[in-house]
Amino acid sequence: MEKVVKAEIISRVNAILVDKLGCSEEMIKSDAQLGNDLGADSLDAVEIIMECEREFQITILDSEAEGLKTCEDVYCMVDKIVNAEEATPSTAPAE
């Protein structure tokens, strides 16, 4: 699998936010607070995380999901997990 560029991650996460929160795409800015600006409650946050897991075929640990406050936090978390999995080194022993 090839690396997923951040612009694609942002676009796909934004689509999830629009779908789950019912907000307009214009409201979604990287510094927008999920709760204060977009109206997400704790159940919404869980649904956003679950949908990101499905969309990107990743596993997000509770410890990784804690402290997500802004859209940028979500983008960075998904980018880190998706592209870390892509960059997993081969298991061949080093010489």
Coordinates of N, CA, C and O in Angstrom, one line a residue:
M1 N 0.8 -1.2 0.0 CA 0.0 0.0 0.0 C 0.9 1.2 0.0 O 1.9 1.3 0.7
E2 N 0.5 2.3 -0.7 CA 1.3 3.5 -0.8 C 0.9 4.5 0.3 O -0.2 4.4 0.9
K3 N 1.8 5.4 0.5 CA 1.6 6.4 1.5 C 0.3 7.3 1.2 O 0.1 7.6 0.0
V4 N -0.4 7.6 2.2 CA -1.6 8.5 2.0 C -1.2 9.9 2.3 O -0.7 10.2 3.4
V5 N -1.3 10.8 1.3 CA -0.9 12.2 1.5 C -1.9 12.9 2.5 O -3.1 12.5 2.5
K6 N -1.4 13.9 3.2 CA -2.2 14.5 4.2 C -3.4 15.2 3.6 O -4.5 15.2 4.2
A7 N -3.3 15.8 2.4 CA -4.5 16.4 1.8 C -5.6 15.4 1.6 O -6.8 15.8 1.8
E8 N -5.3 14.2 1.3 CA -6.3 13.2 1.1 C -6.9 12.8 2.5 O -8.1 12.7 2.6
I9 N -6.1 12.7 3.5 CA -6.6 12.5 4.8 C -7.5 13.6 5.3 O -8.6 13.3 5.8
I10 N -7.1 14.8 5.1 CA -8.0 15.9 5.5 C -9.3 15.9 4.8 O -10.4 16.0 5.4
S11 N -9.3 15.6 3.5 CA -10.5 15.5 2.7 C -11.5 14.4 3.2 O -12.7 14.6 3.4
R12 N -10.9 13.3 3.5 CA -11.7 12.1 3.9 C -12.2 12.3 5.4 O -13.3 12.0 5.7
V13 N -11.3 12.9 6.2 CA -11.8 13.2 7.6 C -12.9 14.3 7.6 O -13.9 14.2 8.3
N14 N -12.7 15.3 6.8 CA -13.7 16.3 6.7 C -15.1 15.7 6.3 O -16.1 16.1 6.8
A15 N -15.1 14.8 5.3 CA -16.3 14.2 4.9 C -17.0 13.4 6.1 O -18.2 13.4 6.3
I16 N -16.1 12.8 6.9 CA -16.6 12.1 8.1 C -17.3 13.1 9.1 O -18.3 12.8 9.6
L17 N -16.6 14.2 9.3 CA -17.1 15.2 10.2 C -18.4 15.8 9.7 O -19.3 15.9 10.5
V18 N -18.5 16.1 8.5 CA -19.8 16.6 7.9 C -20.9 15.6 8.1 O -22.0 15.9 8.6
D19 N -20.6 14.3 7.8 CA -21.6 13.2 7.9 C -22.0 13.0 9.4 O -23.2 12.9 9.7
K20 N -21.1 12.9 10.3 CA -21.4 12.6 11.7 C -21.9 13.7 12.5 O -22.7 13.6 13.4
L21 N -21.5 15.0 12.2 CA -21.9 16.1 13.0 C -23.0 17.0 12.3 O -23.5 17.8 12.9
G22 N -23.2 16.7 11.0 CA -24.2 17.5 10.3 C -23.9 18.9 10.2 O -24.7 19.8 10.0
C23 N -22.6 19.2 10.2 CA -22.1 20.6 10.0 C -21.8 20.9 8.6 O -21.6 19.9 7.8
S24 N -21.6 22.1 8.2 CA -21.3 22.4 6.8 C -19.8 22.3 6.7 O -19.0 22.5 7.7
E25 N -19.3 22.0 5.5 CA -17.9 21.9 5.2 C -17.1 23.2 5.5 O -16.0 23.2 5.9
E26 N -17.8 24.4 5.3 CA -17.2 25.7 5.6 C -16.9 25.9 7.1 O -16.0 26.6 7.4
M27 N -17.6 25.2 7.9 CA -17.3 25.3 9.4 C -16.0 24.5 9.8 O -15.5 24.8 10.8
I28 N -15.6 23.6 9.0 CA -14.5 22.8 9.3 C -13.2 23.4 8.9 O -12.9 23.6 7.8
K29 N -12.5 23.8 9.9 CA -11.1 24.5 9.8 C -10.2 23.7 10.6 O -10.6 23.0 11.6
S30 N -8.9 23.7 10.3 CA -7.9 22.9 11.1 C -8.0 23.2 12.6 O -7.8 22.3 13.4
D31 N -8.2 24.5 12.9 CA -8.2 24.9 14.3 C -9.6 24.9 15.0 O -9.7 25.2 16.1
A32 N -10.6 24.4 14.2 CA -11.9 24.3 14.8 C -12.0 23.3 15.9 O -11.5 22.2 15.8
Q33 N -12.6 23.7 17.0 CA -12.7 22.8 18.2 C -13.9 21.8 17.9 O -15.0 22.3 17.5
L34 N -13.6 20.5 18.1 CA -14.7 19.6 17.8 C -15.9 19.8 18.6 O -17.1 19.8 18.1
G35 N -15.8 20.1 19.9 CA -16.9 20.3 20.8 C -17.5 21.7 20.6 O -18.6 21.9 20.3
N36 N -16.6 22.7 20.9 CA -17.1 24.1 21.0 C -17.6 24.7 19.6 O -18.6 25.3 19.5
D37 N -16.8 24.4 18.6 CA -17.1 25.0 17.3 C -18.0 24.1 16.4 O -18.9 24.6 15.7
L38 N -17.9 22.8 16.5 CA -18.6 21.9 15.6 C -19.7 21.1 16.4 O -20.5 20.4 15.7
G39 N -19.8 21.3 17.7 CA -20.9 20.7 18.5 C -20.8 19.2 18.8 O -21.8 18.6 19.1
A40 N -19.6 18.7 18.7 CA -19.5 17.2 18.9 C -19.6 17.0 20.4 O -19.0 17.7 21.2
D41 N -20.3 16.0 20.8 CA -20.3 15.5 22.2 C -19.5 14.2 22.3 O -18.9 13.8 21.3
S42 N -19.4 13.6 23.4 CA -18.6 12.4 23.6 C -19.0 11.3 22.7 O -18.1 10.5 22.2
L43 N -20.3 11.1 22.5 CA -20.8 10.0 21.6 C -20.3 10.3 20.2 O -19.9 9.4 19.5
D44 N -20.5 11.6 19.8 CA -20.0 12.0 18.4 C -18.5 11.6 18.2 O -18.1 11.1 17.2
A45 N -17.7 11.9 19.3 CA -16.3 11.7 19.2 C -16.0 10.2 19.0 O -15.2 9.9 18.1
V46 N -16.7 9.4 19.7 CA -16.5 7.9 19.5 C -16.9 7.5 18.1 O -16.2 6.7 17.4
E47 N -18.0 8.0 17.6 CA -18.5 7.7 16.2 C -17.5 8.2 15.2 O -17.2 7.5 14.2
I48 N -16.9 9.4 15.4 CA -15.9 9.9 14.5 C -14.7 9.0 14.4 O -14.1 8.6 13.4
I49 N -14.2 8.6 15.6 CA -13.1 7.7 15.7 C -13.4 6.3 15.0 O -12.5 5.8 14.2
M50 N -14.5 5.8 15.3 CA -14.9 4.5 14.7 C -15.0 4.6 13.1 O -14.5 3.7 12.4
E51 N -15.5 5.7 12.6 CA -15.6 5.9 11.2 C -14.2 6.1 10.6 O -14.0 5.6 9.5
C52 N -13.3 6.8 11.3 CA -11.9 7.0 10.8 C -11.3 5.6 10.7 O -10.5 5.3 9.7
E53 N -11.5 4.7 11.7 CA -10.9 3.4 11.7 C -11.4 2.6 10.4 O -10.7 2.0 9.8
R54 N -12.7 2.7 10.2 CA -13.3 2.0 9.0 C -12.8 2.6 7.7 O -12.4 1.9 6.8
E55 N -12.8 3.9 7.6 CA -12.4 4.6 6.4 C -10.9 4.3 6.0 O -10.6 4.2 4.8
F56 N -10.0 4.4 7.0 CA -8.6 4.2 6.7 C -8.1 2.8 7.0 O -6.9 2.6 6.9
Q57 N -9.0 1.9 7.5 CA -8.6 0.6 7.8 C -7.4 0.6 8.8 O -6.4 -0.1 8.6
I58 N -7.6 1.3 9.9 CA -6.6 1.4 11.0 C -7.3 1.1 12.3 O -8.5 1.0 12.4
T59 N -6.5 0.9 13.3 CA -6.9 0.8 14.7 C -6.4 2.0 15.5 O -5.2 2.3 15.5
I60 N -7.3 2.7 16.2 CA -7.0 3.8 17.0 C -7.2 3.5 18.4 O -8.3 3.1 18.8
L61 N -6.1 3.5 19.2 CA -6.2 3.1 20.6 C -6.8 4.2 21.4 O -6.8 5.4 21.0
D62 N -7.4 3.9 22.5 CA -8.0 4.9 23.3 C -7.0 6.0 23.7 O -7.3 7.2 23.8
S63 N -5.8 5.5 24.0 CA -4.8 6.5 24.4 C -4.4 7.5 23.3 O -4.1 8.6 23.5
E64 N -4.6 7.0 22.0 CA -4.3 7.9 20.9 C -5.5 8.9 20.7 O -5.3 10.0 20.2
A65 N -6.7 8.4 21.0 CA -7.9 9.2 20.8 C -8.1 10.3 21.9 O -8.8 11.3 21.7
E66 N -7.5 10.0 23.1 CA -7.7 11.0 24.2 C -7.0 12.3 23.8 O -6.0 12.4 23.2
G67 N -7.7 13.4 24.2 CA -7.1 14.7 24.0 C -7.3 15.3 22.6 O -6.8 16.3 22.3
L68 N -8.1 14.6 21.7 CA -8.4 15.2 20.4 C -9.4 16.3 20.6 O -10.5 16.1 21.1
K69 N -8.9 17.5 20.3 CA -9.8 18.7 20.6 C -10.1 19.4 19.3 O -11.2 20.0 19.1
T70 N -9.2 19.4 18.3 CA -9.4 20.1 17.0 C -9.4 19.2 15.8 O -9.0 18.0 15.9
C71 N -9.9 19.7 14.7 CA -9.8 19.0 13.5 C -8.4 18.6 13.2 O -8.1 17.5 12.7
E72 N -7.4 19.5 13.4 CA -6.0 19.2 13.1 C -5.5 18.1 14.0 O -4.7 17.3 13.5
D73 N -6.0 18.0 15.2 CA -5.6 16.8 16.0 C -6.0 15.5 15.4 O -5.3 14.5 15.4
V74 N -7.2 15.5 14.8 CA -7.7 14.3 14.2 C -6.9 14.0 12.9 O -6.4 12.9 12.7
Y75 N -6.6 15.0 12.1 CA -5.8 14.8 10.9 C -4.5 14.2 11.2 O -4.0 13.3 10.6
C76 N -3.8 14.8 12.2 CA -2.5 14.4 12.6 C -2.5 13.0 13.1 O -1.5 12.2 12.8
M77 N -3.4 12.7 14.0 CA -3.5 11.3 14.5 C -3.7 10.3 13.4 O -3.0 9.3 13.3
V78 N -4.6 10.5 12.5 CA -4.8 9.6 11.4 C -3.6 9.5 10.5 O -3.2 8.4 10.1
D79 N -3.0 10.6 10.2 CA -1.8 10.6 9.3 C -0.7 9.8 10.0 O 0.0 9.0 9.3
K80 N -0.5 10.0 11.3 CA 0.6 9.3 12.0 C 0.3 7.8 12.0 O 1.3 7.0 11.7
I81 N -0.9 7.4 12.2 CA -1.2 5.9 12.2 C -1.1 5.3 10.8 O -0.5 4.3 10.6
V82 N -1.8 6.0 9.9 CA -1.8 5.4 8.5 C -0.4 5.3 7.9 O -0.1 4.3 7.4
N83 N 0.3 6.4 8.0 CA 1.6 6.4 7.4 C 2.7 5.7 8.2 O 3.7 5.2 7.7
A84 N 2.5 5.5 9.5 CA 3.4 4.6 10.3 C 3.2 3.2 9.9 O 4.2 2.4 9.8
E85 N 2.0 2.8 9.6 CA 1.7 1.4 9.2 C 2.3 1.2 7.8 O 2.8 0.1 7.6
E86 N 2.3 2.2 7.0 CA 2.9 2.0 5.7 C 4.4 1.9 5.7 O 5.0 1.3 4.9
A87 N 5.0 2.6 6.8 CA 6.5 2.6 6.8 C 7.1 1.5 7.7 O 8.2 1.5 8.0
T88 N 6.2 0.5 8.1 CA 6.7 -0.6 8.9 C 7.9 -1.3 8.2 O 7.7 -1.7 7.0
P89 N 9.0 -1.4 8.8 CA 10.2 -2.0 8.1 C 10.0 -3.5 7.9 O 9.2 -4.1 8.6
S90 N 10.6 -4.0 7.0 CA 10.5 -5.4 6.7 C 11.2 -6.2 7.9 O 11.9 -5.6 8.7
T91 N 10.8 -7.5 7.9 CA 11.3 -8.3 9.1 C 12.7 -8.9 8.7 O 13.1 -9.8 9.5
A92 N 13.3 -8.6 7.6 CA 14.5 -9.2 7.2 C 15.6 -8.7 8.2 O 15.7 -7.6 8.6
P93 N 16.5 -9.6 8.7 CA 17.5 -9.2 9.6 C 18.5 -8.3 9.0 O 18.8 -8.4 7.8
A94 N 19.0 -7.4 9.8 CA 20.0 -6.4 9.3 C 21.3 -7.1 9.3 O 21.7 -7.9 10.1
E95 N 22.1 -6.8 8.3 CA 23.4 -7.4 8.1 C 24.5 -6.5 8.7 O 24.5 -5.3 8.5

